[in-house]
Short mmCIF file of C-alpha atoms in Angstrom, two decimals:
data_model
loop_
_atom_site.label_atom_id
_atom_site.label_comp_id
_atom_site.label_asym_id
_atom_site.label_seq_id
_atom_site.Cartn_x
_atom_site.Cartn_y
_atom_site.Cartn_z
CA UNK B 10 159.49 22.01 4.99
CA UNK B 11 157.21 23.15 8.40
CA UNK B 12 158.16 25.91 10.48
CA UNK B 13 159.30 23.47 12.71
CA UNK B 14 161.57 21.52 10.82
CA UNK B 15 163.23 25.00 9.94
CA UNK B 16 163.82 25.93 13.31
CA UNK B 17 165.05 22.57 14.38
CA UNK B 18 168.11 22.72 11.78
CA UNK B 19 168.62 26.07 12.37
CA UNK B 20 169.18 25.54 16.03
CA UNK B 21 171.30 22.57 15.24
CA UNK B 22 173.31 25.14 12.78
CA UNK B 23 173.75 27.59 15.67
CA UNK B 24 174.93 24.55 18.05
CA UNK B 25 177.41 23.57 15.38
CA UNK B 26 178.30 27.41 14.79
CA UNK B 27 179.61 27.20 18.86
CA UNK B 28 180.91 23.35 18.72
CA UNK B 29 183.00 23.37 15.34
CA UNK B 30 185.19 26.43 15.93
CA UNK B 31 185.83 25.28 19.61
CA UNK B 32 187.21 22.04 18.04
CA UNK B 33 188.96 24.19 15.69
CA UNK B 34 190.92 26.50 17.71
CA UNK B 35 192.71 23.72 19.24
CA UNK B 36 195.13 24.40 16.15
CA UNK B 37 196.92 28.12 15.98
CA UNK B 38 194.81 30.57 13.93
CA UNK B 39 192.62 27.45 12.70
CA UNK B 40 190.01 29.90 13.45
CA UNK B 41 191.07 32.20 10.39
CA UNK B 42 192.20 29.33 7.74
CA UNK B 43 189.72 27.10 8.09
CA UNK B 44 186.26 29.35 8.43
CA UNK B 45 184.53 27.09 11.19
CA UNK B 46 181.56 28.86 11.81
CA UNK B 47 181.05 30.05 8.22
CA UNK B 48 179.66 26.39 7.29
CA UNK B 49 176.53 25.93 10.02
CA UNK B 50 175.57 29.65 8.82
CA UNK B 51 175.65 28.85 5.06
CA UNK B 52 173.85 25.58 5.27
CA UNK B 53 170.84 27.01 7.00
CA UNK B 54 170.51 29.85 4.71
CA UNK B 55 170.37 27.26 1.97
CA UNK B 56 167.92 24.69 3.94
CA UNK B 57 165.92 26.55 5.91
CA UNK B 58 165.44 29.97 4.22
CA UNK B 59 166.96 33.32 4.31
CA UNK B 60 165.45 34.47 7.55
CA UNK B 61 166.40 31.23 9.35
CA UNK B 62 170.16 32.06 7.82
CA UNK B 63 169.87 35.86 8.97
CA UNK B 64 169.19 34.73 12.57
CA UNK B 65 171.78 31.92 12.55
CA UNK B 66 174.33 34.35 11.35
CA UNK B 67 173.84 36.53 14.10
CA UNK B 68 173.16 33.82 16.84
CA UNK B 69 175.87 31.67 16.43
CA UNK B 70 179.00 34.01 16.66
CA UNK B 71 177.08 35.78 19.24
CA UNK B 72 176.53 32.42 21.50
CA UNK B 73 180.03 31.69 20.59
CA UNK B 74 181.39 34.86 22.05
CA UNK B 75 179.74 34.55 25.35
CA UNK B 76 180.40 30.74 25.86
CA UNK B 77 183.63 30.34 24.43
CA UNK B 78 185.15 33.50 24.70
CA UNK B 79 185.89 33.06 20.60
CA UNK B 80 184.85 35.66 18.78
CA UNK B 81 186.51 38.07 21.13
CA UNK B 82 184.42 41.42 21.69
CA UNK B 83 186.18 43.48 19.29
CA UNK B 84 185.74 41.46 16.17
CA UNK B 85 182.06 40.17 17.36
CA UNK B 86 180.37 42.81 15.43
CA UNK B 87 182.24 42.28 12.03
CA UNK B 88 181.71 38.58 12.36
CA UNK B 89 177.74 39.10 13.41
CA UNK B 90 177.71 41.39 10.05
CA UNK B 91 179.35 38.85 7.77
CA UNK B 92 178.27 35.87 9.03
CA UNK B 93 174.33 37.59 8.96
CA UNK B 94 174.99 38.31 5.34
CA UNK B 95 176.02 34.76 4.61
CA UNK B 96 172.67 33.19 6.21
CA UNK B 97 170.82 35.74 4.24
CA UNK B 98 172.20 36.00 0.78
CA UNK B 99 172.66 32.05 0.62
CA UNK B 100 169.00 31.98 1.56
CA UNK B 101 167.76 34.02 -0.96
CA UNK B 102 170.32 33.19 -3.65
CA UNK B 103 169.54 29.54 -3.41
CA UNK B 104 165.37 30.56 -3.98
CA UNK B 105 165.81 33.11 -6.37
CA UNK B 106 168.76 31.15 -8.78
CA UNK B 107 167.14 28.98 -11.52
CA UNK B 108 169.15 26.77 -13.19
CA UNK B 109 169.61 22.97 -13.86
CA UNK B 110 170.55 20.78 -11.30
CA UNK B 111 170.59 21.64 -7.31
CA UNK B 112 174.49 21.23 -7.25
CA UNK B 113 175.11 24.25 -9.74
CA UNK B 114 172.64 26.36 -7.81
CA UNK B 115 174.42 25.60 -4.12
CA UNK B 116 177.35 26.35 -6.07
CA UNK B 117 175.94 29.30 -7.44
CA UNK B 118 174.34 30.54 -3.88
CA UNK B 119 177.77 29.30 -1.93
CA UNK B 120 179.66 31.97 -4.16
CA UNK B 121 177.11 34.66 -4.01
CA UNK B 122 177.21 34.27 0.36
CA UNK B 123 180.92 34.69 -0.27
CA UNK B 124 181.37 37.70 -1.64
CA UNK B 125 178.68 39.38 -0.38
CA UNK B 126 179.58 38.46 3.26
CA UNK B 127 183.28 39.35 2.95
CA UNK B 128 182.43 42.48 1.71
CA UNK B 129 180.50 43.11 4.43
CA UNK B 130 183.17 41.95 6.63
CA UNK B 131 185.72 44.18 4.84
CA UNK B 132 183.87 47.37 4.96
CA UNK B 133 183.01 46.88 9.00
CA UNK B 134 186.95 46.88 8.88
CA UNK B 135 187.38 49.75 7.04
CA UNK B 136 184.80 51.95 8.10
CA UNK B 137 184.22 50.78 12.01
CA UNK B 138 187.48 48.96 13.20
CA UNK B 139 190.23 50.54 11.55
CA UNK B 140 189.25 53.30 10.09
CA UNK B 141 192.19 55.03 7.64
CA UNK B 142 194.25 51.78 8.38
CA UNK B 143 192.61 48.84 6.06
CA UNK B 144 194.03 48.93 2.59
CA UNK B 145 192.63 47.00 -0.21
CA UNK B 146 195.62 44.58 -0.02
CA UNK B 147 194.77 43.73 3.75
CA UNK B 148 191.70 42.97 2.85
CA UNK B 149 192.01 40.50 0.06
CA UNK B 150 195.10 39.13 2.29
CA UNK B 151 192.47 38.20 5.25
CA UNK B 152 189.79 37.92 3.47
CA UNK B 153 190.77 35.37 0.45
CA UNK B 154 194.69 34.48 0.79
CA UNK B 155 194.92 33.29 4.33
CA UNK B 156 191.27 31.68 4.21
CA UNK B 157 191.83 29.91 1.11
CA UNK B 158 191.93 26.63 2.66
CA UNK B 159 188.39 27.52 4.52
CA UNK B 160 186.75 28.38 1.40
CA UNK B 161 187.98 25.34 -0.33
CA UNK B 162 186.73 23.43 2.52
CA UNK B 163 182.94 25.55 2.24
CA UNK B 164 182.89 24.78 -1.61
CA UNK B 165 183.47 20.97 -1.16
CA UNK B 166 181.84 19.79 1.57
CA UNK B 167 178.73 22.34 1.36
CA UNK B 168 177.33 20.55 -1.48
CA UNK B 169 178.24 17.35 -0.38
CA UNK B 170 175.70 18.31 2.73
CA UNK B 171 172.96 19.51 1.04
CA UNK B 172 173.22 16.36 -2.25
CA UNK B 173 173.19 13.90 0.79
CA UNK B 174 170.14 15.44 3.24
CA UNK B 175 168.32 15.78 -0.48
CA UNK B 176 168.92 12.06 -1.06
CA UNK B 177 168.05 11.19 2.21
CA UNK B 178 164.93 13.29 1.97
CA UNK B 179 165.88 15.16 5.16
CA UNK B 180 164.95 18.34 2.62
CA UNK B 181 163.65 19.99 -0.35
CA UNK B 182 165.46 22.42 -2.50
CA UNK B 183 164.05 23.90 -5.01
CA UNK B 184 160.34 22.38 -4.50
#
């Protein structure tokens, strides 16, 4: 894919990363079930590279915020942090992961992002935001119970995404 190309979806990533959790926050606490800005940040890390998902990760949430008003200023840097560590990880996870078939290696990358990027997330809580008040339970509460429904969401129509621009040769993974 050019350098071009990579930049173009990554911009469109960021654009969605401002559009999809305005749309989204028409609902009460949407914002926190349903992961909005998680998917733009995950799909460029997986098209467009790890660098390209770095700087979506920290663009999007940070356009967001001064647009939109959504993240608010006190959880900005947490989300930055997390949603930087999704771009990245996803990036490299879905280069560095060999296995059959593209769908088992999204899958494989998706998960990776995940964990990596709510335990960044978690830890800018603990240590930065509420420092001797965030418990392990509070964490896994925010983190995995109340955003089940976003992750769900990320883990089905992720793939769906990437098996459809692959078809369409819009991309390459994996070449």
């Amino acid at each position: 894919m050019t350098k071009t190309k990579r930049i173009v979806i990554a911009g469109l990533c960021v654009a969605l990363g401002v559009v999809l959790p305005v749309a989204v926050h028409s609902i009460p606490n949407a914002g926190n079930i349903l992961l909005p800005m998680h998917i733009p940040v995950l799909l460029a890390g997986l098209i467009c590279g790890p660098w390209y998902g770095l700087a979506t990760g920290i663009l999007a949430p940070a356009l967001s915020s001064l647009i939109s008003g959504m993240p608010q200023a006190p959880y900005l840097p947490a989300m930055v942090a997390e949603l930087a560590a999704y771009g990245l990880i996803s990036g490299i996870c879905i280069r560095v992961i060999k296995c059959k078939g593209i769908t088992a290696r999204v899958y494989m990358a998706l998960i990776a992002a995940m964990l990596v990027g709510r335990a960044v997330y978690g830890a800018m809580n603990a240590l930065i935001f509420r420092a001797g008040e965030y418990s392990m339970e509070l964490w896994m509460s925010g983190v995995f119970i109340t955003s089940a429904p976003g992750i769900l969401v990320q883990l089905v129509i992720i793939p769906v995404i990437i098996l459809a621009l692959q078809k369409g040769k819009v991309i390459e993974i994996g070449k």
